[in-house]
Amino acid sequence: MHNNLQKIALGGGCHWCTEAVFQSLIGVLKVEQGFVASTGNNSTFSEAVIVHFNPEIIPLKSLIEIHLHTHKSTSSHSMRNKYRSAVYVFSEEQNEASKQIIKGFQSQFENQLITEVLPFALFKASRAQIQNYYYSNPQKPFCETFINPKLKVLLSKFSKYTNQERLKHIKNEQFKAEYSE
């Protein structure tokens, strides 16, 4: 049944944020939170997730577009070693497709995208206690401050791919915010 499953690894910001974003999408069957290393200059571990997805439900192009819009994909800030902005690919086919996809989305951004397409080399999972961070503690201040705004981007810009049931707490919060005195 799931013989068409693919995987891609994505890094950009805190892996709690990235994990929550991709756990909130339809067609994503599993998100592994941790640290990814590539090769050469990018062989150090950087916070990232591996996303296992069904491309018939959510295409790679949509995953990358969502990724570009839910982290600072145009910013070369000082934490870039810890938070490398990257799409880590598992095949030459993914490599070519990802480069074309990123190039195609440049026009949606005022500044130059810095997100690189890199070969996946190694993965190290996060400690079990911090995996599934957001959906275990959505009311924690970190989640409300840093993750909820990203999930609101999903609801407003990518609702077609959003798991509405998983995000109903945010929709309710938005409703309250819009109609409060």
Coordinates of N, CA and C in Angstrom, one line a residue:
M1 N 0.8 -1.2 0.0 CA 0.0 0.0 0.0 C 0.9 1.3 0.0
H2 N 1.9 1.3 0.8 CA 2.8 2.4 0.9 C 4.1 2.2 0.1
N3 N 4.0 1.6 -1.0 CA 5.2 1.3 -1.8 C 5.8 2.5 -2.5
N4 N 4.9 3.6 -2.5 CA 5.4 4.8 -3.2 C 5.9 5.8 -2.2
L5 N 6.2 5.4 -1.0 CA 6.7 6.4 0.0 C 8.1 6.8 -0.3
Q6 N 8.3 8.1 -0.1 CA 9.7 8.7 -0.3 C 10.1 9.4 1.0
K7 N 11.4 9.8 1.0 CA 11.8 10.6 2.2 C 12.7 11.7 1.7
I8 N 12.7 12.7 2.5 CA 13.6 13.9 2.2 C 13.9 14.5 3.6
A9 N 15.1 15.0 3.7 CA 15.5 15.6 5.0 C 15.5 17.1 4.8
L10 N 15.0 17.8 5.8 CA 14.9 19.3 5.8 C 15.5 19.9 7.0
G11 N 16.3 21.0 6.8 CA 16.8 21.7 8.0 C 16.7 23.2 7.7
G12 N 16.5 23.9 8.8 CA 16.4 25.4 8.6 C 16.4 26.1 9.9
G13 N 15.5 25.8 10.7 CA 15.5 26.4 12.1 C 15.5 25.3 13.1
C14 N 15.1 25.6 14.2 CA 15.0 24.6 15.3 C 14.2 23.4 14.9
H15 N 14.7 22.2 15.2 CA 14.0 21.0 14.7 C 12.7 20.8 15.4
W16 N 12.4 21.4 16.5 CA 11.1 21.3 17.1 C 10.1 22.0 16.2
C17 N 10.5 23.1 15.6 CA 9.6 23.9 14.7 C 9.4 23.1 13.4
T18 N 10.5 22.6 12.9 CA 10.4 21.9 11.6 C 9.6 20.6 11.7
E19 N 9.8 19.9 12.9 CA 9.1 18.7 13.1 C 7.6 19.0 13.2
A20 N 7.2 20.0 13.9 CA 5.8 20.4 14.1 C 5.1 20.8 12.7
V21 N 5.9 21.5 11.9 CA 5.3 21.9 10.6 C 5.0 20.7 9.8
F22 N 6.0 19.8 9.7 CA 5.7 18.6 8.8 C 4.8 17.6 9.4
Q23 N 4.7 17.5 10.7 CA 3.7 16.6 11.3 C 2.3 17.1 11.1
S24 N 2.2 18.4 10.7 CA 0.8 19.0 10.5 C 0.3 18.9 9.1
L25 N 1.0 18.1 8.3 CA 0.6 18.0 6.9 C 0.0 16.6 6.5
I26 N -1.0 16.6 5.6 CA -1.5 15.4 5.1 C -0.5 14.8 4.2
G27 N -0.4 13.5 4.1 CA 0.5 12.8 3.2 C 1.9 12.6 3.8
V28 N 2.1 13.1 5.0 CA 3.4 12.9 5.7 C 3.1 11.8 6.7
L29 N 3.8 10.7 6.6 CA 3.5 9.5 7.4 C 4.4 9.5 8.7
K30 N 5.6 10.1 8.6 CA 6.5 10.0 9.7 C 7.5 11.2 9.6
V31 N 7.8 11.8 10.8 CA 8.8 12.8 10.8 C 9.8 12.4 11.9
E32 N 11.1 12.2 11.5 CA 12.1 11.9 12.4 C 12.9 13.2 12.8
Q33 N 12.9 13.5 14.1 CA 13.6 14.7 14.5 C 15.0 14.4 15.0
G34 N 15.9 15.3 14.6 CA 17.3 15.0 15.0 C 18.3 15.9 14.4
F35 N 19.4 15.4 14.0 CA 20.5 16.1 13.4 C 21.0 15.4 12.1
V36 N 21.2 16.2 11.1 CA 21.7 15.6 9.8 C 23.0 16.2 9.4
A37 N 23.9 15.3 8.9 CA 25.1 15.7 8.4 C 25.1 15.4 6.9
S38 N 25.9 16.3 6.1 CA 26.0 16.0 4.7 C 27.5 15.7 4.5
T39 N 28.1 16.2 3.4 CA 29.5 15.8 3.1 C 30.3 17.1 3.0
G40 N 31.6 17.0 2.9 CA 32.5 18.1 2.7 C 32.3 19.2 3.7
N41 N 32.1 20.5 3.3 CA 32.0 21.6 4.3 C 30.8 21.5 5.2
N42 N 29.9 20.6 4.8 CA 28.6 20.5 5.5 C 28.5 19.2 6.3
S43 N 29.7 18.6 6.7 CA 29.7 17.3 7.3 C 29.4 17.4 8.8
T44 N 29.3 18.6 9.4 CA 28.9 18.7 10.8 C 27.4 18.4 10.9
F45 N 27.0 18.0 12.1 CA 25.6 17.8 12.3 C 24.8 19.1 12.5
S46 N 23.6 19.2 12.0 CA 22.8 20.4 12.1 C 21.4 20.0 12.3
E47 N 20.6 20.8 13.1 CA 19.3 20.4 13.4 C 18.4 20.2 12.1
A48 N 17.7 19.1 12.0 CA 16.9 18.8 10.8 C 15.9 17.7 11.1
V49 N 15.1 17.4 10.2 CA 14.1 16.3 10.3 C 14.2 15.5 9.0
I50 N 13.8 14.2 9.1 CA 13.6 13.4 7.9 C 12.1 13.2 7.8
V51 N 11.6 13.6 6.6 CA 10.1 13.5 6.4 C 9.9 12.4 5.4
H52 N 9.0 11.4 5.9 CA 8.6 10.3 5.1 C 7.2 10.7 4.5
F53 N 7.1 10.7 3.2 CA 5.8 11.2 2.6 C 5.4 10.4 1.4
N54 N 4.1 10.6 1.1 CA 3.5 10.0 0.0 C 3.3 11.0 -1.1
P55 N 4.2 11.0 -2.2 CA 4.1 12.1 -3.2 C 2.8 12.2 -4.0
E56 N 2.0 11.1 -3.9 CA 0.7 11.2 -4.5 C -0.3 12.1 -3.7
I57 N 0.0 12.3 -2.4 CA -0.8 13.1 -1.6 C -0.2 14.5 -1.5
I58 N 1.1 14.5 -1.2 CA 1.8 15.8 -1.1 C 3.1 15.7 -1.9
P59 N 3.2 16.4 -3.0 CA 4.4 16.3 -3.8 C 5.7 17.0 -3.2
L60 N 6.8 16.5 -3.6 CA 8.1 17.1 -3.1 C 8.1 18.6 -3.3
K61 N 7.6 19.1 -4.4 CA 7.5 20.5 -4.7 C 6.8 21.3 -3.6
S62 N 5.7 20.7 -3.1 CA 4.9 21.4 -2.1 C 5.7 21.3 -0.7
L63 N 6.3 20.2 -0.4 CA 7.1 20.1 0.8 C 8.2 21.2 0.8
I64 N 8.9 21.3 -0.3 CA 10.0 22.3 -0.3 C 9.4 23.7 -0.2
E65 N 8.3 24.0 -0.9 CA 7.7 25.3 -0.8 C 7.4 25.7 0.6
I66 N 6.7 24.7 1.3 CA 6.3 24.9 2.7 C 7.6 25.1 3.5
H67 N 8.6 24.4 3.3 CA 9.9 24.5 4.0 C 10.5 25.9 3.8
L68 N 10.5 26.4 2.6 CA 11.1 27.7 2.3 C 10.3 28.8 3.0
H69 N 9.0 28.6 3.2 CA 8.1 29.7 3.8 C 8.0 29.5 5.3
T70 N 8.5 28.5 5.9 CA 8.4 28.3 7.4 C 9.7 28.3 8.1
H71 N 10.8 28.8 7.5 CA 12.0 29.1 8.2 C 12.7 30.3 7.5
K72 N 13.7 30.9 8.1 CA 14.3 32.0 7.5 C 15.3 31.6 6.3
S73 N 14.6 31.3 5.2 CA 15.3 30.7 4.1 C 16.2 31.7 3.3
T74 N 16.1 33.0 3.6 CA 16.9 34.0 2.9 C 17.9 34.6 3.9
S75 N 18.0 34.1 5.1 CA 18.9 34.8 6.1 C 20.1 34.0 6.5
S76 N 21.3 34.6 6.3 CA 22.5 34.0 6.7 C 22.9 34.4 8.1
H77 N 22.1 34.1 9.0 CA 22.3 34.6 10.4 C 23.4 33.8 11.1
S78 N 23.9 34.2 12.2 CA 25.0 33.7 12.9 C 24.9 32.2 13.4
M79 N 23.6 31.7 13.4 CA 23.4 30.3 13.9 C 23.3 29.3 12.8
R80 N 23.7 29.7 11.6 CA 23.6 28.8 10.4 C 24.3 27.5 10.5
N81 N 25.4 27.3 11.4 CA 26.0 26.0 11.5 C 25.1 25.1 12.3
K82 N 24.4 25.6 13.3 CA 23.5 24.8 14.1 C 22.2 24.6 13.3
Y83 N 21.8 25.6 12.5 CA 20.5 25.5 11.8 C 20.8 25.7 10.3
R84 N 21.4 24.8 9.6 CA 21.8 24.9 8.2 C 20.5 24.9 7.4
S85 N 20.3 25.8 6.5 CA 19.1 25.9 5.6 C 19.4 25.0 4.4
A86 N 18.7 23.8 4.5 CA 19.0 22.8 3.5 C 17.9 21.8 3.2
V87 N 18.0 21.3 2.0 CA 17.2 20.1 1.6 C 18.2 19.0 1.4
Y88 N 18.1 18.0 2.2 CA 19.1 16.9 2.1 C 18.4 15.8 1.2
V89 N 19.1 15.4 0.2 CA 18.5 14.5 -0.8 C 19.1 13.1 -0.7
F90 N 18.3 12.1 -1.1 CA 18.6 10.7 -1.0 C 18.9 10.1 -2.4
S91 N 18.8 10.9 -3.5 CA 19.1 10.3 -4.8 C 19.4 11.5 -5.7
E92 N 20.0 11.1 -6.9 CA 20.3 12.1 -7.9 C 19.1 12.7 -8.5
E93 N 18.0 11.9 -8.6 CA 16.7 12.4 -9.1 C 16.2 13.5 -8.2
Q94 N 16.2 13.3 -6.8 CA 15.8 14.3 -5.9 C 16.7 15.5 -5.9
N95 N 18.0 15.3 -6.1 CA 18.9 16.4 -6.2 C 18.5 17.4 -7.3
E96 N 18.4 16.8 -8.5 CA 18.0 17.7 -9.6 C 16.7 18.3 -9.4
A97 N 15.7 17.6 -9.0 CA 14.3 18.1 -8.8 C 14.3 19.2 -7.8
S98 N 15.0 19.0 -6.6 CA 15.0 20.0 -5.6 C 15.7 21.3 -6.0
K99 N 16.8 21.2 -6.7 CA 17.5 22.4 -7.2 C 16.5 23.2 -8.1
Q100 N 15.8 22.5 -9.0 CA 14.9 23.2 -9.9 C 13.7 23.8 -9.2
I101 N 13.2 23.1 -8.2 CA 12.1 23.6 -7.4 C 12.5 24.9 -6.6
I102 N 13.6 24.9 -6.0 CA 14.1 26.1 -5.2 C 14.3 27.2 -6.2
K103 N 14.9 27.0 -7.3 CA 15.1 28.1 -8.3 C 13.7 28.6 -8.7
G104 N 12.8 27.7 -8.9 CA 11.4 28.2 -9.3 C 10.7 29.0 -8.3
F105 N 11.0 28.8 -7.0 CA 10.3 29.6 -6.0 C 11.0 30.9 -5.6
Q106 N 12.2 31.1 -6.2 CA 13.0 32.3 -5.8 C 12.1 33.6 -6.0
S107 N 11.3 33.6 -7.0 CA 10.5 34.8 -7.3 C 9.5 35.1 -6.2
Q108 N 9.2 34.2 -5.3 CA 8.2 34.4 -4.2 C 8.9 35.2 -3.1
F109 N 10.2 35.4 -3.2 CA 11.0 36.0 -2.1 C 11.7 37.2 -2.5
E110 N 11.8 38.2 -1.7 CA 12.4 39.5 -2.0 C 13.9 39.3 -2.1
N111 N 14.5 38.6 -1.1 CA 15.9 38.3 -1.0 C 16.3 37.0 -1.5
Q112 N 17.6 36.8 -1.8 CA 18.1 35.5 -2.4 C 17.9 34.4 -1.4
L113 N 17.3 33.3 -1.9 CA 17.2 32.1 -1.1 C 18.6 31.5 -0.8
I114 N 18.9 31.1 0.4 CA 20.2 30.5 0.7 C 20.1 29.0 1.0
T115 N 18.9 28.5 0.9 CA 18.7 27.1 1.1 C 19.5 26.2 0.1
E116 N 20.3 25.3 0.6 CA 21.1 24.5 -0.3 C 20.5 23.1 -0.5
V117 N 20.8 22.5 -1.6 CA 20.5 21.1 -1.8 C 21.8 20.3 -1.6
L118 N 21.7 19.4 -0.6 CA 22.9 18.7 -0.2 C 22.7 17.2 -0.1
P119 N 23.7 16.4 -0.3 CA 23.5 15.0 -0.2 C 23.3 14.6 1.3
F120 N 22.4 13.7 1.6 CA 22.2 13.2 2.9 C 23.3 12.3 3.2
A121 N 23.9 12.4 4.4 CA 25.0 11.5 4.8 C 24.7 10.7 6.0
L122 N 24.4 11.4 7.1 CA 24.2 10.8 8.4 C 23.0 11.4 9.2
F123 N 22.4 10.6 10.0 CA 21.3 11.1 10.9 C 21.6 10.6 12.3
K124 N 21.3 11.5 13.2 CA 21.4 11.2 14.7 C 20.1 11.7 15.3
A125 N 19.3 10.8 15.8 CA 18.0 11.1 16.4 C 18.1 11.9 17.7
S126 N 17.2 12.8 17.9 CA 17.1 13.6 19.2 C 16.8 12.6 20.3
R127 N 17.1 13.1 21.5 CA 16.6 12.3 22.7 C 15.1 12.0 22.7
A128 N 14.7 10.9 23.1 CA 13.3 10.5 23.0 C 12.4 11.5 23.7
Q129 N 12.9 12.1 24.9 CA 12.1 13.1 25.6 C 11.7 14.3 24.9
I130 N 12.5 14.7 23.8 CA 12.2 15.9 23.1 C 11.6 15.7 21.7
Q131 N 11.4 14.4 21.4 CA 10.8 14.1 20.1 C 9.3 14.4 20.2
N132 N 8.6 14.7 19.1 CA 7.2 15.0 19.1 C 7.0 16.2 20.1
Y133 N 7.9 17.1 20.1 CA 7.9 18.2 21.1 C 6.6 19.0 21.1
Y134 N 6.3 19.5 19.9 CA 5.1 20.4 19.9 C 3.8 19.7 20.3
Y135 N 3.6 18.5 19.6 CA 2.3 17.9 19.9 C 2.2 17.2 21.3
S136 N 3.3 17.2 22.0 CA 3.3 16.8 23.4 C 3.1 17.9 24.3
N137 N 3.4 19.2 23.9 CA 3.3 20.3 24.8 C 2.9 21.6 24.0
P138 N 1.8 21.6 23.3 CA 1.5 22.8 22.5 C 1.3 24.1 23.2
Q139 N 1.0 24.0 24.6 CA 0.8 25.2 25.3 C 2.0 25.8 26.0
K140 N 3.2 25.1 25.8 CA 4.4 25.6 26.3 C 4.7 27.0 25.7
P141 N 5.3 27.9 26.4 CA 5.6 29.2 25.8 C 6.4 29.2 24.5
F142 N 7.4 28.3 24.5 CA 8.2 28.1 23.2 C 7.3 27.8 22.0
C143 N 6.4 26.9 22.3 CA 5.5 26.5 21.2 C 4.6 27.6 20.8
E144 N 4.0 28.3 21.7 CA 3.1 29.4 21.4 C 3.8 30.5 20.7
T145 N 5.1 30.8 21.1 CA 5.8 31.9 20.6 C 6.4 31.6 19.2
F146 N 7.0 30.5 19.1 CA 7.8 30.2 17.9 C 7.2 29.2 16.9
I147 N 6.4 28.3 17.4 CA 5.9 27.3 16.5 C 4.5 27.7 15.9
N148 N 3.6 28.2 16.8 CA 2.3 28.5 16.4 C 2.3 29.5 15.2
P149 N 3.1 30.5 15.1 CA 3.1 31.4 13.9 C 3.4 30.6 12.7
K150 N 4.3 29.6 12.7 CA 4.6 28.8 11.5 C 3.4 28.0 11.1
L151 N 2.7 27.5 12.1 CA 1.5 26.7 11.8 C 0.4 27.5 11.3
K152 N 0.3 28.8 11.7 CA -0.7 29.7 11.1 C -0.3 30.0 9.6
V153 N 0.9 30.0 9.3 CA 1.3 30.1 7.9 C 0.8 28.9 7.1
L154 N 0.9 27.8 7.6 CA 0.4 26.6 7.0 C -1.1 26.7 6.7
L155 N -1.9 27.1 7.8 CA -3.3 27.3 7.6 C -3.7 28.3 6.6
S156 N -3.0 29.4 6.6 CA -3.4 30.5 5.7 C -2.9 30.3 4.2
K157 N -1.7 29.8 4.1 CA -1.0 29.7 2.8 C -1.1 28.3 2.1
F158 N -1.1 27.3 3.0 CA -1.0 25.9 2.5 C -2.1 25.0 3.0
S159 N -3.3 25.6 3.2 CA -4.4 24.8 3.9 C -4.8 23.5 3.1
K160 N -4.6 23.5 1.8 CA -4.8 22.3 1.0 C -4.1 21.1 1.5
Y161 N -2.9 21.3 2.1 CA -2.0 20.2 2.5 C -2.0 20.1 4.1
T162 N -2.8 20.9 4.7 CA -2.8 20.9 6.2 C -3.7 20.0 6.8
N163 N -3.3 19.3 7.8 CA -4.2 18.4 8.6 C -5.0 19.2 9.5
Q164 N -6.2 19.5 9.0 CA -7.1 20.5 9.8 C -7.4 20.0 11.2
E165 N -7.6 18.7 11.3 CA -7.9 18.1 12.6 C -6.8 18.4 13.6
R166 N -5.6 18.2 13.2 CA -4.4 18.4 14.1 C -4.2 19.8 14.5
L167 N -4.7 20.7 13.6 CA -4.5 22.2 13.9 C -5.7 22.9 14.4
K168 N -6.8 22.1 14.7 CA -8.0 22.8 15.1 C -7.8 23.7 16.4
H169 N -6.8 23.4 17.2 CA -6.6 24.3 18.4 C -6.1 25.7 17.9
I170 N -5.4 25.7 16.8 CA -4.9 27.0 16.3 C -6.0 27.8 15.6
K171 N -6.8 27.0 14.9 CA -7.9 27.7 14.2 C -8.9 28.3 15.3
N172 N -9.1 27.6 16.4 CA -10.0 28.1 17.4 C -9.3 29.3 18.1
E173 N -8.0 29.3 18.3 CA -7.3 30.4 18.8 C -7.4 31.6 17.9
Q174 N -7.2 31.4 16.6 CA -7.3 32.5 15.6 C -8.7 33.1 15.6
F175 N -9.7 32.2 15.7 CA -11.1 32.7 15.8 C -11.3 33.6 17.0
K176 N -10.8 33.1 18.2 CA -11.0 33.9 19.4 C -10.3 35.3 19.2
A177 N -9.1 35.2 18.6 CA -8.3 36.5 18.5 C -9.0 37.5 17.6
E178 N -9.7 37.0 16.5 CA -10.3 37.8 15.6 C -11.6 38.4 16.2
Y179 N -12.3 37.7 17.1 CA -13.6 38.2 17.5 C -13.5 38.6 19.0
S180 N -12.4 38.8 19.6 CA -12.3 39.3 21.0 C -12.4 40.8 21.0
E181 N -13.0 41.3 22.0 CA -13.1 42.8 22.1 C -11.8 43.5 22.4

